[in-house]
Each structure stands twice: as structure tokens, then as C-alpha cells.
PDB file of C-alpha atoms in Angstrom:
ATOM      1  CA  ILE A1150     -67.610 132.223 151.017  1.00  0.00           C
ATOM      2  CA  GLU A1151     -67.487 130.445 147.680  1.00  0.00           C
ATOM      3  CA  ARG A1152     -68.997 133.463 145.891  1.00  0.00           C
ATOM      4  CA  SER A1153     -66.432 135.768 147.470  1.00  0.00           C
ATOM      5  CA  TYR A1154     -63.688 133.381 146.454  1.00  0.00           C
ATOM      6  CA  ALA A1155     -64.991 133.272 142.869  1.00  0.00           C
ATOM      7  CA  ASP A1156     -65.256 137.081 142.740  1.00  0.00           C
ATOM      8  CA  ARG A1157     -61.716 137.373 144.051  1.00  0.00           C
ATOM      9  CA  GLN A1158     -60.454 134.952 141.406  1.00  0.00           C
ATOM     10  CA  LYS A1159     -62.219 136.929 138.643  1.00  0.00           C
ATOM     11  CA  SER A1160     -60.674 140.180 139.798  1.00  0.00           C
ATOM     12  CA  GLY A1161     -57.251 138.760 138.963  1.00  0.00           C
ATOM     13  CA  VAL A1162     -55.491 139.214 142.296  1.00  0.00           C
ATOM     14  CA  LYS A1163     -51.794 138.794 141.591  1.00  0.00           C
ATOM     15  CA  HIS A1164     -50.255 138.766 145.080  1.00  0.00           C
ATOM     16  CA  LYS A1165     -50.236 135.370 146.787  1.00  0.00           C
ATOM     17  CA  PRO A1166     -49.499 135.928 150.491  1.00  0.00           C
ATOM     18  CA  ASN A1167     -47.080 133.646 152.283  1.00  0.00           C
ATOM     19  CA  ALA A1168     -47.974 131.555 155.335  1.00  0.00           C
ATOM     20  CA  GLU A1169     -46.864 134.286 157.745  1.00  0.00           C
ATOM     21  CA  GLU A1170     -49.087 136.900 156.068  1.00  0.00           C
ATOM     22  CA  LEU A1171     -52.047 134.515 156.223  1.00  0.00           C
ATOM     23  CA  ARG A1172     -51.390 133.862 159.937  1.00  0.00           C
ATOM     24  CA  ARG A1173     -51.297 137.616 160.541  1.00  0.00           C
ATOM     25  CA  MET A1174     -54.605 138.081 158.726  1.00  0.00           C
ATOM     26  CA  ILE A1175     -56.200 135.288 160.757  1.00  0.00           C
ATOM     27  CA  GLU A1176     -54.877 136.822 163.972  1.00  0.00           C
ATOM     28  CA  GLU A1177     -56.414 140.167 162.956  1.00  0.00           C
ATOM     29  CA  ALA A1178     -59.721 138.375 162.372  1.00  0.00           C
ATOM     30  CA  ARG A1179     -59.459 136.657 165.781  1.00  0.00           C
ATOM     31  CA  VAL A1180     -58.970 140.036 167.486  1.00  0.00           C
ATOM     32  CA  LEU A1181     -61.980 141.428 165.601  1.00  0.00           C
ATOM     33  CA  LEU A1182     -64.003 138.392 166.715  1.00  0.00           C
ATOM     34  CA  ASP A1183     -62.951 138.914 170.332  1.00  0.00           C
ATOM     35  CA  ASP A1184     -64.029 142.559 170.012  1.00  0.00           C
ATOM     36  CA  GLU A1185     -67.366 141.374 168.559  1.00  0.00           C
ATOM     37  CA  LYS A1186     -66.718 143.198 165.286  1.00  0.00           C
ATOM     38  CA  TYR A1187     -68.293 140.368 163.351  1.00  0.00           C
ATOM     39  CA  ASP A1188     -68.702 142.038 159.956  1.00  0.00           C
ATOM     40  CA  ALA A1189     -65.058 143.096 159.826  1.00  0.00           C
ATOM     41  CA  ALA A1190     -63.918 139.672 161.073  1.00  0.00           C
ATOM     42  CA  GLU A1191     -66.028 137.912 158.451  1.00  0.00           C
ATOM     43  CA  LYS A1192     -64.621 140.131 155.713  1.00  0.00           C
ATOM     44  CA  LYS A1193     -61.049 139.379 156.827  1.00  0.00           C
ATOM     45  CA  LEU A1194     -61.710 135.623 157.017  1.00  0.00           C
ATOM     46  CA  VAL A1195     -63.383 135.565 153.610  1.00  0.00           C
ATOM     47  CA  GLU A1196     -60.321 137.354 152.268  1.00  0.00           C
ATOM     48  CA  VAL A1197     -58.074 134.655 153.753  1.00  0.00           C
ATOM     49  CA  LEU A1198     -60.258 131.923 152.279  1.00  0.00           C
ATOM     50  CA  SER A1199     -60.241 133.607 148.892  1.00  0.00           C
ATOM     51  CA  LEU A1200     -56.445 133.411 148.992  1.00  0.00           C
ATOM     52  CA  ASP A1201     -56.198 129.951 150.600  1.00  0.00           C
ATOM     53  CA  SER A1202     -59.417 127.987 150.131  1.00  0.00           C
ATOM     54  CA  LYS A1203     -58.285 125.133 152.403  1.00  0.00           C
ATOM     55  CA  ASN A1204     -57.120 127.187 155.365  1.00  0.00           C
ATOM     56  CA  THR A1205     -58.455 125.205 158.325  1.00  0.00           C
ATOM     57  CA  ASN A1206     -57.867 127.997 160.861  1.00  0.00           C
ATOM     58  CA  ALA A1207     -59.892 130.459 158.806  1.00  0.00           C
ATOM     59  CA  TYR A1208     -62.745 127.952 158.482  1.00  0.00           C
ATOM     60  CA  GLU A1209     -62.671 127.288 162.231  1.00  0.00           C
ATOM     61  CA  TYR A1210     -62.884 131.007 163.007  1.00  0.00           C
ATOM     62  CA  ILE A1211     -65.559 131.757 160.443  1.00  0.00           C
ATOM     63  CA  GLY A1212     -67.590 128.825 161.750  1.00  0.00           C
ATOM     64  CA  ARG A1213     -67.277 130.197 165.318  1.00  0.00           C
ATOM     65  CA  LEU A1214     -68.247 133.635 164.030  1.00  0.00           C
ATOM     66  CA  TYR A1215     -71.396 132.204 162.466  1.00  0.00           C
ATOM     67  CA  ILE A1216     -72.270 130.392 165.699  1.00  0.00           C
ATOM     68  CA  HIS A1217     -71.888 133.667 167.643  1.00  0.00           C
ATOM     69  CA  THR A1218     -74.092 135.504 165.162  1.00  0.00           C
ATOM     70  CA  LYS A1219     -76.646 132.639 165.142  1.00  0.00           C
ATOM     71  CA  ASN A1220     -76.122 132.067 161.425  1.00  0.00           C
ATOM     72  CA  LEU A1221     -76.329 128.339 162.020  1.00  0.00           C
ATOM     73  CA  GLU A1222     -76.717 127.302 158.404  1.00  0.00           C
ATOM     74  CA  ASN A1223     -73.440 128.964 157.393  1.00  0.00           C
ATOM     75  CA  ALA A1224     -71.775 127.695 160.577  1.00  0.00           C
ATOM     76  CA  LYS A1225     -72.816 124.166 159.725  1.00  0.00           C
ATOM     77  CA  GLU A1226     -71.530 124.524 156.155  1.00  0.00           C
ATOM     78  CA  ALA A1227     -68.177 125.853 157.369  1.00  0.00           C
ATOM     79  CA  PHE A1228     -67.719 123.044 159.884  1.00  0.00           C
ATOM     80  CA  LYS A1229     -68.928 120.338 157.488  1.00  0.00           C
ATOM     81  CA  TYR A1230     -66.331 121.506 154.978  1.00  0.00           C
ATOM     82  CA  LEU A1231     -63.720 121.673 157.720  1.00  0.00           C
ATOM     83  CA  GLN A1232     -64.661 118.126 158.710  1.00  0.00           C
ATOM     84  CA  LYS A1233     -63.778 117.026 155.164  1.00  0.00           C
ATOM     85  CA  LEU A1234     -60.387 118.729 155.513  1.00  0.00           C
ATOM     86  CA  SER A1235     -59.766 117.391 159.057  1.00  0.00           C
ATOM     87  CA  PRO A1236     -61.993 114.347 159.664  1.00  0.00           C
ATOM     88  CA  GLN A1237     -60.308 113.417 162.956  1.00  0.00           C
ATOM     89  CA  ASP A1238     -60.416 116.888 164.519  1.00  0.00           C
ATOM     90  CA  ALA A1239     -62.412 116.566 167.741  1.00  0.00           C
ATOM     91  CA  SER A1240     -62.970 120.331 167.994  1.00  0.00           C
ATOM     92  CA  VAL A1241     -64.720 120.328 164.619  1.00  0.00           C
ATOM     93  CA  LEU A1242     -67.023 117.525 165.759  1.00  0.00           C
ATOM     94  CA  ALA A1243     -67.697 119.328 169.032  1.00  0.00           C
ATOM     95  CA  SER A1244     -68.571 122.495 167.102  1.00  0.00           C
ATOM     96  CA  LEU A1245     -71.009 120.517 164.949  1.00  0.00           C
ATOM     97  CA  GLY A1246     -72.460 119.185 168.214  1.00  0.00           C
ATOM     98  CA  GLU A1247     -72.881 122.742 169.492  1.00  0.00           C
ATOM     99  CA  ILE A1248     -74.735 123.669 166.314  1.00  0.00           C
ATOM    100  CA  ALA A1249     -76.976 120.611 166.660  1.00  0.00           C
ATOM    101  CA  GLU A1250     -77.743 121.663 170.249  1.00  0.00           C
ATOM    102  CA  LEU A1251     -78.638 125.170 169.117  1.00  0.00           C
ATOM    103  CA  GLU A1252     -80.969 123.612 166.538  1.00  0.00           C
ATOM    104  CA  ASN A1253     -82.539 121.448 169.283  1.00  0.00           C
ATOM    105  CA  ASP A1254     -81.263 118.305 167.551  1.00  0.00           C
ATOM    106  CA  VAL A1255     -80.648 116.134 170.632  1.00  0.00           C
ATOM    107  CA  ASN A1256     -79.637 113.055 168.646  1.00  0.00           C
ATOM    108  CA  GLY A1257     -77.275 115.002 166.390  1.00  0.00           C
ATOM    109  CA  ALA A1258     -75.608 116.687 169.371  1.00  0.00           C
ATOM    110  CA  TYR A1259     -75.233 113.321 171.114  1.00  0.00           C
ATOM    111  CA  THR A1260     -73.654 111.756 168.012  1.00  0.00           C
ATOM    112  CA  TYR A1261     -71.173 114.583 167.373  1.00  0.00           C
ATOM    113  CA  PHE A1262     -70.168 114.908 171.037  1.00  0.00           C
ATOM    114  CA  SER A1263     -69.754 111.144 171.262  1.00  0.00           C
ATOM    115  CA  ARG A1264     -67.424 111.160 168.267  1.00  0.00           C
ATOM    116  CA  ALA A1265     -65.414 114.090 169.700  1.00  0.00           C
ATOM    117  CA  LYS A1266     -65.127 112.255 173.036  1.00  0.00           C
ATOM    118  CA  ASN A1267     -63.975 109.083 171.294  1.00  0.00           C
ATOM    119  CA  ILE A1268     -61.218 110.948 169.430  1.00  0.00           C
ATOM    120  CA  SER A1269     -60.092 112.841 172.534  1.00  0.00           C
ATOM    121  CA  PRO A1270     -61.327 110.720 175.473  1.00  0.00           C
ATOM    122  CA  ASN A1271     -59.536 112.626 178.242  1.00  0.00           C
ATOM    123  CA  ASN A1272     -60.643 116.110 177.214  1.00  0.00           C
ATOM    124  CA  PRO A1273     -62.881 117.423 180.025  1.00  0.00           C
ATOM    125  CA  LYS A1274     -64.664 119.846 177.690  1.00  0.00           C
ATOM    126  CA  TYR A1275     -65.754 117.060 175.333  1.00  0.00           C
ATOM    127  CA  LEU A1276     -66.743 114.872 178.285  1.00  0.00           C
ATOM    128  CA  ASP A1277     -68.870 117.756 179.646  1.00  0.00           C
ATOM    129  CA  PHE A1278     -70.550 118.217 176.277  1.00  0.00           C
ATOM    130  CA  PHE A1279     -71.183 114.496 175.905  1.00  0.00           C
ATOM    131  CA  ILE A1280     -72.573 114.055 179.427  1.00  0.00           C
ATOM    132  CA  ALA A1281     -74.992 116.948 178.923  1.00  0.00           C
ATOM    133  CA  ALA A1282     -76.092 115.506 175.560  1.00  0.00           C
ATOM    134  CA  ALA A1283     -76.485 112.005 177.027  1.00  0.00           C
ATOM    135  CA  ILE A1284     -78.623 113.422 179.844  1.00  0.00           C
ATOM    136  CA  ALA A1285     -80.733 115.380 177.337  1.00  0.00           C
ATOM    137  CA  LYS A1286     -81.192 112.189 175.338  1.00  0.00           C
ATOM    138  CA  GLY A1287     -82.065 110.225 178.486  1.00  0.00           C
ATOM    139  CA  ASP A1288     -79.108 107.838 178.139  1.00  0.00           C
ATOM    140  CA  VAL A1289     -78.368 107.397 181.842  1.00  0.00           C
ATOM    141  CA  MET A1290     -75.883 104.568 181.326  1.00  0.00           C
ATOM    142  CA  GLU A1291     -73.627 106.448 178.889  1.00  0.00           C
ATOM    143  CA  ALA A1292     -73.913 109.647 180.937  1.00  0.00           C
ATOM    144  CA  THR A1293     -72.849 107.745 184.075  1.00  0.00           C
ATOM    145  CA  ILE A1294     -69.898 106.064 182.332  1.00  0.00           C
ATOM    146  CA  ALA A1295     -68.697 109.398 180.955  1.00  0.00           C
ATOM    147  CA  LEU A1296     -69.223 111.084 184.348  1.00  0.00           C
ATOM    148  CA  ASN A1297     -67.081 108.438 186.051  1.00  0.00           C
ATOM    149  CA  HIS A1298     -64.373 109.058 183.455  1.00  0.00           C
ATOM    150  CA  LEU A1299     -64.674 112.829 183.991  1.00  0.00           C
ATOM    151  CA  ARG A1300     -64.100 112.248 187.710  1.00  0.00           C
ATOM    152  CA  GLU A1301     -60.832 110.486 186.840  1.00  0.00           C
ATOM    153  CA  VAL A1302     -59.478 113.057 184.375  1.00  0.00           C
ATOM    154  CA  ASN A1303     -60.796 116.228 186.039  1.00  0.00           C
ATOM    155  CA  PRO A1304     -61.836 115.581 189.652  1.00  0.00           C
ATOM    156  CA  GLU A1305     -62.106 119.327 190.392  1.00  0.00           C
ATOM    157  CA  ASN A1306     -64.700 119.869 187.660  1.00  0.00           C
ATOM    158  CA  GLN A1307     -67.450 122.058 189.079  1.00  0.00           C
ATOM    159  CA  LYS A1308     -70.146 120.384 186.985  1.00  0.00           C
ATOM    160  CA  ILE A1309     -69.768 116.900 188.513  1.00  0.00           C
ATOM    161  CA  ALA A1310     -72.343 117.487 191.259  1.00  0.00           C
ATOM    162  CA  LEU A1311     -74.765 119.056 188.781  1.00  0.00           C
ATOM    163  CA  PHE A1312     -74.383 116.124 186.376  1.00  0.00           C
ATOM    164  CA  GLU A1313     -74.952 113.652 189.239  1.00  0.00           C
ATOM    165  CA  LYS A1314     -78.167 115.446 190.153  1.00  0.00           C
ATOM    166  CA  GLN A1315     -79.363 115.590 186.536  1.00  0.00           C
ATOM    167  CA  ILE A1316     -78.608 111.895 185.968  1.00  0.00           C
ATOM    168  CA  GLU A1317     -80.537 110.990 189.121  1.00  0.00           C
ATOM    169  CA  GLU A1318     -83.491 113.117 187.938  1.00  0.00           C
ATOM    170  CA  VAL A1319     -83.539 111.304 184.571  1.00  0.00           C
ATOM    171  CA  ARG A1320     -83.218 107.949 186.354  1.00  0.00           C
ATOM    172  CA  HIS A1321     -86.157 108.870 188.613  1.00  0.00           C
ATOM    173  CA  LYS A1322     -88.219 110.057 185.651  1.00  0.00           C
ATOM    174  CA  ASN A1323     -87.469 106.838 183.769  1.00  0.00           C
ATOM    175  CA  ARG A1324     -88.647 104.743 186.760  1.00  0.00           C
ATOM    176  CA  GLN A1325     -91.899 106.700 186.944  1.00  0.00           C
ATOM    177  CA  THR A1326     -92.691 106.129 183.276  1.00  0.00           C
ATOM    178  CA  LYS A1327     -92.201 102.353 183.522  1.00  0.00           C
TER     179      LYS A1327
END
């Protein structure tokens, strides 16, 4: 991204698009992403970032693109930079948690999902992510607390029964190892 930005700067692009043009370009990239045209979407997002190097929407989309294409190193870089731009954005932290999960980093996923949950405590998606990470880590107490909160904020959640079963399995496993 930075190389593309530098190349763009060297080429002496004169036209600076307005906010509406940038939004249109990002929307085009989103459609390309939805259609799984990843190369074209990446090119469009890099173009946006070359014109507006702090565009948080473009970084969010390019990070998601890299997750979809399993380019986890670039995804992590995009979301780490985005975290600097928006340190209290729970979706950024959740995305970093997803990347940690994909890298089999149980502790990293747990930490990021915990932070996302703390910023947005009533978001069922972040609670789901955190409960799954807490179960993977073997933290029955935190998983149970978060599950009880999930029951309050989203009682129809289809995963509640599954989480209960998984927590009980971890609890049982922990008793056997003692």
C-alpha cells in the first residue's frame, strides 16, 4: 500500500477527489469485494489510499479483503494501522482477533475480543467471539460471565446452547486433569 502510494505521489497526480468521489470509489471496491473480484477491489482500495492515506473505510475494506484472501500479514498491517487511526473502534479489535484466530494465536484472539467486548459490551457478535475465544483458552469463568450477558442482550441467539455445551466440556476436562 505504501509503495503504491509513493508511486502515485511520484507520478504527480493533480486531481484531488472530494469526499463524495472517495465514497463512490470505496463503494465500487465493496461491490467488487462482494463479487469476490479481489484483485480489482484491491487496486481500487489502493487507489483510494494513495489519494487519502488516512481513509479508515478503505483500510477496513482492504483489511477484510486480505483476510478473505488469507494474506494475514497484510491484513494485520492494515488493521494495526487502522487501530492507530481509530484506537477505540471495536470492529478493528475484533478483526485483529479474527486474524489471531486464523493464526492459531489463542491468547491474542482472547485479548483482542476481550477489548472489543469491553468497548461495545452489548454487541452480540463481539460477545460470541469472546465466548468462543474464552472457551478455546479454557477460561470457563469468563466464558460463563459473557454467556450470561449474551443471554440478556440476545436471548434468541442460536449459539447459546452450543456455548453451554462447550463450557461444560471444558469444565469436565478441567476436573479430570486436577
